[in-house]
Short mmCIF file of N, CA and C in Angstrom, two decimals:
data_model
loop_
_atom_site.label_atom_id
_atom_site.label_comp_id
_atom_site.label_asym_id
_atom_site.label_seq_id
_atom_site.Cartn_x
_atom_site.Cartn_y
_atom_site.Cartn_z
N ALA A 1379 0.83 -1.20 0.00
CA ALA A 1379 0.00 0.00 0.00
C ALA A 1379 0.87 1.26 0.00
N ALA A 1380 1.94 1.26 0.80
CA ALA A 1380 2.82 2.42 0.85
C ALA A 1380 3.49 2.67 -0.49
N ALA A 1381 3.66 1.64 -1.30
CA ALA A 1381 4.26 1.78 -2.62
C ALA A 1381 3.27 2.28 -3.65
N GLY A 1382 2.01 2.37 -3.26
CA GLY A 1382 1.00 2.85 -4.18
C GLY A 1382 0.37 1.77 -5.03
N LEU A 1383 0.63 0.53 -4.72
CA LEU A 1383 0.02 -0.58 -5.46
C LEU A 1383 -1.36 -0.85 -4.89
N ASP A 1384 -2.29 -1.13 -5.77
CA ASP A 1384 -3.67 -1.35 -5.30
C ASP A 1384 -4.05 -2.84 -5.33
N CYS A 1385 -3.04 -3.71 -5.33
CA CYS A 1385 -3.33 -5.15 -5.35
C CYS A 1385 -2.40 -5.85 -4.36
N GLU A 1386 -2.85 -6.98 -3.90
CA GLU A 1386 -2.05 -7.79 -2.99
C GLU A 1386 -0.99 -8.54 -3.79
N PRO A 1387 0.18 -8.79 -3.19
CA PRO A 1387 1.17 -9.62 -3.87
C PRO A 1387 0.61 -11.03 -4.09
N GLU A 1388 0.98 -11.63 -5.21
CA GLU A 1388 0.52 -12.98 -5.52
C GLU A 1388 1.29 -13.98 -4.66
N PRO A 1389 0.59 -14.82 -3.88
CA PRO A 1389 1.29 -15.79 -3.03
C PRO A 1389 1.97 -16.87 -3.84
N ALA A 1390 3.01 -17.45 -3.27
CA ALA A 1390 3.75 -18.54 -3.91
C ALA A 1390 4.36 -19.40 -2.82
N THR A 1391 4.92 -20.51 -3.21
CA THR A 1391 5.59 -21.41 -2.27
C THR A 1391 7.10 -21.25 -2.43
N ALA A 1392 7.79 -21.11 -1.32
CA ALA A 1392 9.24 -20.94 -1.32
C ALA A 1392 9.93 -22.28 -1.55
N LEU A 1393 11.15 -22.22 -2.04
CA LEU A 1393 11.95 -23.41 -2.24
C LEU A 1393 12.43 -23.97 -0.89
N PHE A 1394 12.71 -23.07 0.04
CA PHE A 1394 13.18 -23.46 1.37
C PHE A 1394 12.33 -22.77 2.42
N SER A 1395 12.20 -23.40 3.54
CA SER A 1395 11.44 -22.82 4.64
C SER A 1395 12.19 -21.63 5.22
N GLY A 1396 11.46 -20.55 5.47
CA GLY A 1396 12.03 -19.35 6.06
C GLY A 1396 11.26 -18.98 7.30
N PRO A 1397 11.38 -17.73 7.76
CA PRO A 1397 10.68 -17.31 8.98
C PRO A 1397 9.16 -17.43 8.86
N ASP A 1398 8.66 -17.39 7.64
CA ASP A 1398 7.22 -17.52 7.40
C ASP A 1398 6.86 -18.91 6.87
N GLY A 1399 7.68 -19.89 7.16
CA GLY A 1399 7.45 -21.23 6.64
C GLY A 1399 7.79 -21.29 5.16
N MET A 1400 6.91 -21.87 4.38
CA MET A 1400 7.14 -22.02 2.95
C MET A 1400 6.43 -20.95 2.14
N GLU A 1401 5.86 -19.96 2.82
CA GLU A 1401 5.11 -18.91 2.12
C GLU A 1401 6.05 -17.81 1.63
N THR A 1402 5.80 -17.37 0.41
CA THR A 1402 6.53 -16.24 -0.16
C THR A 1402 5.61 -15.60 -1.20
N TYR A 1403 6.17 -14.78 -2.06
CA TYR A 1403 5.42 -14.13 -3.12
C TYR A 1403 6.03 -14.48 -4.46
N SER A 1404 5.21 -14.51 -5.50
CA SER A 1404 5.69 -14.94 -6.82
C SER A 1404 6.79 -14.03 -7.35
N GLY A 1405 6.83 -12.77 -6.97
CA GLY A 1405 7.87 -11.85 -7.42
C GLY A 1405 9.14 -11.89 -6.61
N ASN A 1406 9.26 -12.83 -5.69
CA ASN A 1406 10.45 -12.94 -4.85
C ASN A 1406 11.55 -13.64 -5.64
N VAL A 1407 12.57 -12.88 -6.01
CA VAL A 1407 13.71 -13.44 -6.73
C VAL A 1407 14.96 -13.21 -5.90
N SER A 1408 15.93 -14.09 -6.07
CA SER A 1408 17.17 -13.98 -5.34
C SER A 1408 18.34 -14.01 -6.32
N ALA A 1409 18.44 -12.97 -7.10
CA ALA A 1409 19.55 -12.80 -8.05
C ALA A 1409 19.62 -13.94 -9.05
N GLY A 1410 20.83 -14.38 -9.37
CA GLY A 1410 20.96 -15.39 -10.41
C GLY A 1410 20.73 -14.75 -11.77
N VAL A 1411 19.94 -15.39 -12.59
CA VAL A 1411 19.67 -14.91 -13.94
C VAL A 1411 18.30 -14.25 -13.97
N ILE A 1412 18.26 -13.03 -14.46
CA ILE A 1412 16.99 -12.34 -14.67
C ILE A 1412 16.98 -11.91 -16.14
N ALA A 1413 16.03 -12.42 -16.89
CA ALA A 1413 15.91 -12.07 -18.31
C ALA A 1413 14.67 -11.21 -18.47
N ILE A 1414 14.84 -10.04 -19.05
CA ILE A 1414 13.75 -9.07 -19.21
C ILE A 1414 13.47 -8.88 -20.70
N PRO A 1415 12.22 -9.01 -21.13
CA PRO A 1415 11.90 -8.78 -22.55
C PRO A 1415 12.26 -7.35 -22.97
N ARG A 1416 12.68 -7.20 -24.21
CA ARG A 1416 13.12 -5.91 -24.74
C ARG A 1416 12.06 -4.82 -24.55
N VAL A 1417 10.79 -5.20 -24.64
CA VAL A 1417 9.71 -4.22 -24.49
C VAL A 1417 9.73 -3.57 -23.10
N HIS A 1418 10.38 -4.22 -22.13
CA HIS A 1418 10.49 -3.68 -20.77
C HIS A 1418 11.92 -3.17 -20.50
N ARG A 1419 12.55 -2.61 -21.53
CA ARG A 1419 13.95 -2.20 -21.40
C ARG A 1419 14.18 -1.16 -20.31
N ASN A 1420 13.16 -0.43 -19.90
CA ASN A 1420 13.34 0.56 -18.83
C ASN A 1420 13.13 -0.03 -17.44
N PHE A 1421 12.98 -1.34 -17.37
CA PHE A 1421 12.71 -1.96 -16.07
C PHE A 1421 13.82 -1.68 -15.05
N ALA A 1422 15.06 -1.73 -15.46
CA ALA A 1422 16.18 -1.49 -14.53
C ALA A 1422 16.05 -0.13 -13.85
N GLU A 1423 15.63 0.87 -14.62
CA GLU A 1423 15.45 2.21 -14.05
C GLU A 1423 14.33 2.21 -13.01
N GLN A 1424 13.25 1.49 -13.31
CA GLN A 1424 12.13 1.43 -12.37
C GLN A 1424 12.52 0.65 -11.11
N TRP A 1425 13.29 -0.41 -11.30
CA TRP A 1425 13.76 -1.21 -10.17
C TRP A 1425 14.65 -0.35 -9.27
N LEU A 1426 15.57 0.40 -9.88
CA LEU A 1426 16.45 1.29 -9.12
C LEU A 1426 15.64 2.37 -8.40
N ARG A 1427 14.65 2.92 -9.08
CA ARG A 1427 13.80 3.95 -8.46
C ARG A 1427 13.13 3.37 -7.21
N ARG A 1428 12.60 2.16 -7.31
CA ARG A 1428 11.93 1.54 -6.16
C ARG A 1428 12.93 1.15 -5.07
N ALA A 1429 14.12 0.74 -5.46
CA ALA A 1429 15.15 0.41 -4.47
C ALA A 1429 15.55 1.66 -3.69
N ASN A 1430 15.73 2.77 -4.39
CA ASN A 1430 16.07 4.02 -3.72
C ASN A 1430 14.93 4.48 -2.80
N TRP A 1431 13.69 4.33 -3.27
CA TRP A 1431 12.54 4.69 -2.44
C TRP A 1431 12.51 3.84 -1.16
N LEU A 1432 12.71 2.53 -1.30
CA LEU A 1432 12.71 1.67 -0.12
C LEU A 1432 13.88 1.98 0.81
N ALA A 1433 15.05 2.31 0.23
CA ALA A 1433 16.22 2.66 1.06
C ALA A 1433 15.92 3.88 1.92
N GLY A 1434 15.09 4.77 1.42
CA GLY A 1434 14.69 5.95 2.19
C GLY A 1434 13.52 5.68 3.13
N ASN A 1435 12.96 4.49 3.07
CA ASN A 1435 11.81 4.12 3.90
C ASN A 1435 12.01 2.74 4.52
N LEU A 1436 13.20 2.49 5.05
CA LEU A 1436 13.55 1.17 5.57
C LEU A 1436 12.60 0.68 6.67
N GLU A 1437 11.99 1.60 7.38
CA GLU A 1437 11.07 1.18 8.45
C GLU A 1437 9.91 0.35 7.90
N LEU A 1438 9.57 0.53 6.64
CA LEU A 1438 8.50 -0.26 6.02
C LEU A 1438 8.87 -1.75 5.93
N LEU A 1439 10.17 -2.03 5.87
CA LEU A 1439 10.62 -3.40 5.66
C LEU A 1439 10.81 -4.19 6.94
N GLY A 1440 10.88 -3.52 8.07
CA GLY A 1440 11.07 -4.23 9.34
C GLY A 1440 12.28 -5.14 9.27
N GLY A 1441 12.09 -6.40 9.64
CA GLY A 1441 13.18 -7.38 9.64
C GLY A 1441 13.61 -7.83 8.26
N TYR A 1442 12.98 -7.33 7.23
CA TYR A 1442 13.30 -7.74 5.86
C TYR A 1442 14.14 -6.70 5.12
N LYS A 1443 14.74 -5.75 5.83
CA LYS A 1443 15.49 -4.68 5.15
C LYS A 1443 16.68 -5.20 4.36
N PHE A 1444 17.20 -6.37 4.72
CA PHE A 1444 18.33 -6.93 3.98
C PHE A 1444 17.88 -7.52 2.64
N HIS A 1445 16.59 -7.54 2.41
CA HIS A 1445 16.04 -8.05 1.16
C HIS A 1445 15.47 -6.90 0.30
N LEU A 1446 15.99 -5.72 0.53
CA LEU A 1446 15.54 -4.54 -0.21
C LEU A 1446 15.59 -4.77 -1.72
N ASP A 1447 16.63 -5.43 -2.21
CA ASP A 1447 16.76 -5.68 -3.65
C ASP A 1447 15.62 -6.55 -4.15
N GLN A 1448 15.28 -7.60 -3.41
CA GLN A 1448 14.23 -8.51 -3.82
C GLN A 1448 12.85 -7.85 -3.73
N ILE A 1449 12.63 -7.10 -2.69
CA ILE A 1449 11.33 -6.45 -2.50
C ILE A 1449 11.13 -5.34 -3.53
N SER A 1450 12.18 -4.57 -3.79
CA SER A 1450 12.06 -3.52 -4.80
C SER A 1450 11.84 -4.12 -6.19
N PHE A 1451 12.45 -5.27 -6.45
CA PHE A 1451 12.20 -5.97 -7.72
C PHE A 1451 10.72 -6.34 -7.83
N ALA A 1452 10.18 -6.92 -6.77
CA ALA A 1452 8.78 -7.36 -6.80
C ALA A 1452 7.83 -6.18 -7.01
N ILE A 1453 8.12 -5.06 -6.34
CA ILE A 1453 7.26 -3.87 -6.50
C ILE A 1453 7.34 -3.34 -7.93
N ALA A 1454 8.57 -3.19 -8.44
CA ALA A 1454 8.73 -2.68 -9.80
C ALA A 1454 8.12 -3.63 -10.83
N ALA A 1455 8.27 -4.94 -10.63
CA ALA A 1455 7.70 -5.91 -11.56
C ALA A 1455 6.18 -5.80 -11.58
N ARG A 1456 5.58 -5.62 -10.41
CA ARG A 1456 4.12 -5.50 -10.34
C ARG A 1456 3.66 -4.20 -11.00
N GLU A 1457 4.38 -3.11 -10.73
CA GLU A 1457 4.04 -1.81 -11.35
C GLU A 1457 4.10 -1.87 -12.87
N GLN A 1458 5.11 -2.55 -13.38
CA GLN A 1458 5.35 -2.60 -14.82
C GLN A 1458 4.59 -3.74 -15.51
N ASN A 1459 3.83 -4.52 -14.73
CA ASN A 1459 3.17 -5.71 -15.28
C ASN A 1459 4.16 -6.58 -16.03
N LEU A 1460 5.32 -6.76 -15.43
CA LEU A 1460 6.38 -7.56 -16.03
C LEU A 1460 5.96 -9.02 -16.05
N PRO A 1461 5.98 -9.67 -17.21
CA PRO A 1461 5.67 -11.10 -17.23
C PRO A 1461 6.75 -11.83 -16.43
N PHE A 1462 6.34 -12.73 -15.57
CA PHE A 1462 7.29 -13.27 -14.62
C PHE A 1462 7.11 -14.76 -14.43
N THR A 1463 8.22 -15.48 -14.43
CA THR A 1463 8.24 -16.88 -14.05
C THR A 1463 9.63 -17.20 -13.53
N HIS A 1464 9.73 -18.21 -12.71
CA HIS A 1464 11.03 -18.64 -12.18
C HIS A 1464 11.64 -19.71 -13.09
N LEU A 1465 12.94 -19.66 -13.23
CA LEU A 1465 13.65 -20.76 -13.87
C LEU A 1465 13.64 -21.94 -12.89
N PRO A 1466 13.83 -23.15 -13.35
CA PRO A 1466 13.92 -24.27 -12.41
C PRO A 1466 15.09 -24.05 -11.44
N ALA A 1467 14.96 -24.56 -10.24
CA ALA A 1467 16.02 -24.40 -9.23
C ALA A 1467 17.37 -24.89 -9.74
N GLN A 1468 17.37 -25.89 -10.60
CA GLN A 1468 18.62 -26.43 -11.14
C GLN A 1468 19.35 -25.42 -12.03
N ALA A 1469 18.66 -24.40 -12.49
CA ALA A 1469 19.28 -23.38 -13.35
C ALA A 1469 19.96 -22.29 -12.52
N ASN A 1470 19.82 -22.36 -11.21
CA ASN A 1470 20.36 -21.35 -10.32
C ASN A 1470 20.63 -21.99 -8.97
N ALA A 1471 21.27 -23.16 -8.97
CA ALA A 1471 21.40 -23.97 -7.76
C ALA A 1471 22.37 -23.37 -6.75
N ILE A 1472 21.86 -23.16 -5.55
CA ILE A 1472 22.70 -22.70 -4.45
C ILE A 1472 23.21 -23.92 -3.69
N LEU A 1473 24.24 -23.74 -2.89
CA LEU A 1473 24.85 -24.87 -2.18
C LEU A 1473 23.83 -25.63 -1.34
N GLN A 1474 22.93 -24.93 -0.71
CA GLN A 1474 21.92 -25.52 0.14
C GLN A 1474 21.04 -26.52 -0.62
N LEU A 1475 20.92 -26.34 -1.92
CA LEU A 1475 20.07 -27.18 -2.74
C LEU A 1475 20.78 -28.44 -3.23
N MET A 1476 22.08 -28.43 -3.27
CA MET A 1476 22.86 -29.51 -3.88
C MET A 1476 22.50 -30.92 -3.40
N PRO A 1477 22.29 -31.16 -2.10
CA PRO A 1477 21.96 -32.53 -1.69
C PRO A 1477 20.56 -32.97 -2.12
N GLU A 1478 19.73 -32.03 -2.55
CA GLU A 1478 18.33 -32.31 -2.85
C GLU A 1478 18.05 -32.59 -4.32
N ILE A 1479 19.00 -32.30 -5.22
CA ILE A 1479 18.72 -32.41 -6.65
C ILE A 1479 19.63 -33.42 -7.33
N ASP A 1480 19.17 -33.93 -8.47
CA ASP A 1480 19.96 -34.89 -9.24
C ASP A 1480 20.40 -34.35 -10.59
N SER A 1481 19.98 -33.13 -10.92
CA SER A 1481 20.41 -32.51 -12.16
C SER A 1481 20.77 -31.06 -11.89
N LEU A 1482 21.59 -30.50 -12.77
CA LEU A 1482 22.12 -29.17 -12.52
C LEU A 1482 22.45 -28.50 -13.84
N TYR A 1483 22.07 -27.22 -13.96
CA TYR A 1483 22.40 -26.44 -15.15
C TYR A 1483 23.40 -25.35 -14.81
N ALA A 1484 23.26 -24.73 -13.63
CA ALA A 1484 24.15 -23.64 -13.23
C ALA A 1484 24.24 -23.58 -11.71
N VAL A 1485 25.41 -23.24 -11.22
CA VAL A 1485 25.65 -23.10 -9.78
C VAL A 1485 25.64 -21.62 -9.46
N HIS A 1486 24.98 -21.25 -8.37
CA HIS A 1486 24.88 -19.87 -7.92
C HIS A 1486 25.70 -19.74 -6.64
N LEU A 1487 26.89 -19.20 -6.75
CA LEU A 1487 27.76 -18.99 -5.59
C LEU A 1487 27.90 -17.50 -5.37
N THR A 1488 27.44 -17.02 -4.23
CA THR A 1488 27.58 -15.60 -3.92
C THR A 1488 28.45 -15.42 -2.69
N SER A 1489 28.98 -14.22 -2.54
CA SER A 1489 29.80 -13.94 -1.36
C SER A 1489 28.98 -14.03 -0.08
N GLY A 1490 27.66 -13.94 -0.19
CA GLY A 1490 26.80 -14.10 0.98
C GLY A 1490 26.50 -15.54 1.30
N HIS A 1491 26.44 -16.41 0.30
CA HIS A 1491 26.14 -17.83 0.53
C HIS A 1491 27.37 -18.63 0.92
N ILE A 1492 28.50 -18.34 0.28
CA ILE A 1492 29.70 -19.16 0.46
C ILE A 1492 30.12 -19.29 1.93
N PRO A 1493 30.13 -18.21 2.74
CA PRO A 1493 30.56 -18.36 4.13
C PRO A 1493 29.63 -19.24 4.98
N LEU A 1494 28.41 -19.46 4.52
CA LEU A 1494 27.49 -20.31 5.27
C LEU A 1494 27.81 -21.80 5.09
N PHE A 1495 28.65 -22.11 4.12
CA PHE A 1495 28.95 -23.50 3.78
C PHE A 1495 30.45 -23.77 3.66
N PRO A 1496 31.28 -23.36 4.63
CA PRO A 1496 32.72 -23.56 4.47
C PRO A 1496 33.09 -25.03 4.36
N HIS A 1497 32.28 -25.91 4.96
CA HIS A 1497 32.56 -27.35 4.91
C HIS A 1497 32.37 -27.93 3.51
N TRP A 1498 31.82 -27.17 2.59
CA TRP A 1498 31.61 -27.63 1.22
C TRP A 1498 32.85 -27.45 0.35
N PHE A 1499 33.86 -26.75 0.85
CA PHE A 1499 35.01 -26.39 0.02
C PHE A 1499 36.26 -27.16 0.40
N ASN A 1500 36.99 -27.59 -0.63
CA ASN A 1500 38.32 -28.16 -0.46
C ASN A 1500 39.31 -27.00 -0.35
N ASP A 1501 40.54 -27.31 0.06
CA ASP A 1501 41.55 -26.26 0.21
C ASP A 1501 41.86 -25.55 -1.10
N ASP A 1502 41.65 -26.22 -2.24
CA ASP A 1502 41.94 -25.60 -3.54
C ASP A 1502 40.76 -24.80 -4.10
N LYS A 1503 39.75 -24.55 -3.25
CA LYS A 1503 38.55 -23.75 -3.58
C LYS A 1503 37.52 -24.52 -4.40
N THR A 1504 37.75 -25.78 -4.68
CA THR A 1504 36.76 -26.59 -5.37
C THR A 1504 35.72 -27.07 -4.36
N LEU A 1505 34.59 -27.53 -4.88
CA LEU A 1505 33.52 -28.03 -4.03
C LEU A 1505 33.68 -29.52 -3.77
N LYS A 1506 33.29 -29.96 -2.58
CA LYS A 1506 33.40 -31.37 -2.22
C LYS A 1506 32.30 -32.18 -2.89
N VAL A 1507 32.71 -33.02 -3.80
CA VAL A 1507 31.79 -33.82 -4.59
C VAL A 1507 31.06 -34.85 -3.73
N GLU A 1508 31.69 -35.31 -2.69
CA GLU A 1508 31.10 -36.38 -1.87
C GLU A 1508 29.87 -35.93 -1.07
N LEU A 1509 29.58 -34.65 -1.04
CA LEU A 1509 28.44 -34.14 -0.29
C LEU A 1509 27.14 -34.11 -1.09
N ILE A 1510 27.18 -34.49 -2.34
CA ILE A 1510 26.00 -34.39 -3.20
C ILE A 1510 25.58 -35.77 -3.72
N SER A 1511 24.48 -35.80 -4.45
CA SER A 1511 23.99 -37.06 -5.00
C SER A 1511 24.97 -37.61 -6.03
N LYS A 1512 24.96 -38.93 -6.17
CA LYS A 1512 25.86 -39.59 -7.14
C LYS A 1512 25.55 -39.14 -8.57
N LYS A 1513 24.28 -38.84 -8.87
CA LYS A 1513 23.92 -38.39 -10.21
C LYS A 1513 24.50 -37.01 -10.51
N LEU A 1514 24.60 -36.18 -9.50
CA LEU A 1514 25.08 -34.81 -9.69
C LEU A 1514 26.60 -34.72 -9.66
N ALA A 1515 27.26 -35.71 -9.09
CA ALA A 1515 28.71 -35.69 -8.91
C ALA A 1515 29.50 -35.41 -10.20
N PRO A 1516 29.16 -36.03 -11.35
CA PRO A 1516 29.93 -35.72 -12.57
C PRO A 1516 29.84 -34.26 -12.99
N LYS A 1517 28.67 -33.65 -12.83
CA LYS A 1517 28.52 -32.23 -13.19
C LYS A 1517 29.35 -31.35 -12.26
N LEU A 1518 29.35 -31.69 -10.98
CA LEU A 1518 30.13 -30.89 -10.04
C LEU A 1518 31.62 -31.10 -10.26
N ALA A 1519 32.03 -32.29 -10.64
CA ALA A 1519 33.43 -32.53 -10.97
C ALA A 1519 33.84 -31.67 -12.17
N GLU A 1520 32.95 -31.56 -13.15
CA GLU A 1520 33.21 -30.70 -14.31
C GLU A 1520 33.30 -29.23 -13.87
N PHE A 1521 32.40 -28.80 -13.00
CA PHE A 1521 32.43 -27.44 -12.45
C PHE A 1521 33.76 -27.20 -11.73
N ASN A 1522 34.18 -28.17 -10.93
CA ASN A 1522 35.44 -28.03 -10.19
C ASN A 1522 36.63 -27.84 -11.13
N GLN A 1523 36.62 -28.54 -12.26
CA GLN A 1523 37.69 -28.37 -13.23
C GLN A 1523 37.71 -26.94 -13.76
N HIS A 1524 36.53 -26.38 -13.99
CA HIS A 1524 36.45 -24.97 -14.45
C HIS A 1524 36.97 -24.02 -13.37
N VAL A 1525 36.70 -24.33 -12.11
CA VAL A 1525 37.19 -23.51 -11.01
C VAL A 1525 38.73 -23.54 -10.99
N VAL A 1526 39.31 -24.72 -11.13
CA VAL A 1526 40.77 -24.85 -11.14
C VAL A 1526 41.36 -24.05 -12.30
N GLU A 1527 40.74 -24.17 -13.49
CA GLU A 1527 41.23 -23.44 -14.66
C GLU A 1527 41.08 -21.92 -14.48
N ALA A 1528 39.96 -21.49 -13.92
CA ALA A 1528 39.75 -20.05 -13.69
C ALA A 1528 40.77 -19.52 -12.70
N LYS A 1529 41.00 -20.26 -11.63
CA LYS A 1529 41.97 -19.84 -10.61
C LYS A 1529 43.37 -19.74 -11.23
N ALA A 1530 43.73 -20.68 -12.09
CA ALA A 1530 45.04 -20.65 -12.74
C ALA A 1530 45.17 -19.41 -13.63
N GLN A 1531 44.11 -19.06 -14.34
CA GLN A 1531 44.14 -17.86 -15.19
C GLN A 1531 44.22 -16.60 -14.35
N ILE A 1532 43.45 -16.55 -13.28
CA ILE A 1532 43.47 -15.39 -12.38
C ILE A 1532 44.87 -15.21 -11.79
N ASP A 1533 45.49 -16.31 -11.41
CA ASP A 1533 46.83 -16.24 -10.80
C ASP A 1533 47.90 -15.75 -11.77
N LYS A 1534 47.65 -15.81 -13.07
CA LYS A 1534 48.60 -15.34 -14.08
C LYS A 1534 48.53 -13.82 -14.28
N ILE A 1535 47.48 -13.19 -13.80
CA ILE A 1535 47.27 -11.76 -14.02
C ILE A 1535 47.79 -11.00 -12.80
N ALA A 1536 48.88 -10.31 -12.98
CA ALA A 1536 49.56 -9.64 -11.86
C ALA A 1536 48.62 -8.71 -11.10
N GLU A 1537 47.77 -7.99 -11.81
CA GLU A 1537 46.88 -7.02 -11.16
C GLU A 1537 45.85 -7.69 -10.25
N LEU A 1538 45.62 -8.97 -10.43
CA LEU A 1538 44.64 -9.69 -9.61
C LEU A 1538 45.26 -10.46 -8.46
N ALA A 1539 46.57 -10.48 -8.36
CA ALA A 1539 47.25 -11.26 -7.34
C ALA A 1539 46.75 -10.96 -5.93
N ALA A 1540 46.53 -9.70 -5.64
CA ALA A 1540 46.08 -9.31 -4.30
C ALA A 1540 44.67 -9.82 -3.98
N PHE A 1541 43.90 -10.14 -5.01
CA PHE A 1541 42.52 -10.57 -4.81
C PHE A 1541 42.37 -12.09 -4.85
N SER A 1542 43.42 -12.79 -5.18
CA SER A 1542 43.36 -14.24 -5.36
C SER A 1542 42.86 -14.96 -4.11
N VAL A 1543 43.25 -14.48 -2.94
CA VAL A 1543 42.83 -15.12 -1.69
C VAL A 1543 41.31 -15.05 -1.50
N ASN A 1544 40.66 -14.09 -2.14
CA ASN A 1544 39.21 -13.93 -1.98
C ASN A 1544 38.39 -14.73 -2.98
N PHE A 1545 39.02 -15.42 -3.89
CA PHE A 1545 38.31 -16.20 -4.90
C PHE A 1545 37.60 -17.37 -4.24
N LEU A 1546 36.29 -17.49 -4.44
CA LEU A 1546 35.47 -18.52 -3.79
C LEU A 1546 35.91 -18.70 -2.34
N ASN A 1547 35.58 -17.74 -1.55
CA ASN A 1547 36.17 -17.49 -0.26
C ASN A 1547 35.27 -17.88 0.92
N PRO A 1548 35.34 -19.12 1.39
CA PRO A 1548 34.48 -19.52 2.51
C PRO A 1548 34.73 -18.75 3.81
N ALA A 1549 35.91 -18.17 3.95
CA ALA A 1549 36.21 -17.40 5.16
C ALA A 1549 35.65 -15.99 5.09
N TYR A 1550 35.11 -15.61 3.92
CA TYR A 1550 34.49 -14.29 3.69
C TYR A 1550 35.48 -13.16 3.92
N ARG A 1551 36.75 -13.41 3.54
CA ARG A 1551 37.76 -12.35 3.63
C ARG A 1551 37.50 -11.36 2.51
N ARG A 1552 37.76 -10.08 2.77
CA ARG A 1552 37.61 -9.07 1.73
C ARG A 1552 38.92 -8.36 1.52
#
């Protein structure tokens, strides 16, 4: 209502249980891949406008102020009548999901998620294959090879040497 919307958010079921159980809203996105049709090319500006508005009205968010990006996305999407659907969880798999799935298209590793799962990482920054399903293990082994190759390339670039310690960083060093 404070955002000027005259409709209730559309309810949806969350992938994981949160403070409200499995209840969420259909416009609740958590980064990863967002594809916007060309006809909505000004959506980023509207999303930023709503994010700035919420940043100036944090009291509206209560305990959800750390989700300002997600809430501002949902408000802007509703305002713009943005056609919306979620990709399958396997297209944006977070570490928490790995033991639950048998197929995978993309891994979503963020600086916010990685420190929650330090036990998932080997010393060489690769992920521990033994913690996931046997069906998913070959895909994660392939991912790990890409991590090793990326780290080797990063280590060759002198300007990045100081940042190498922060690459896939379970200790959350900055």
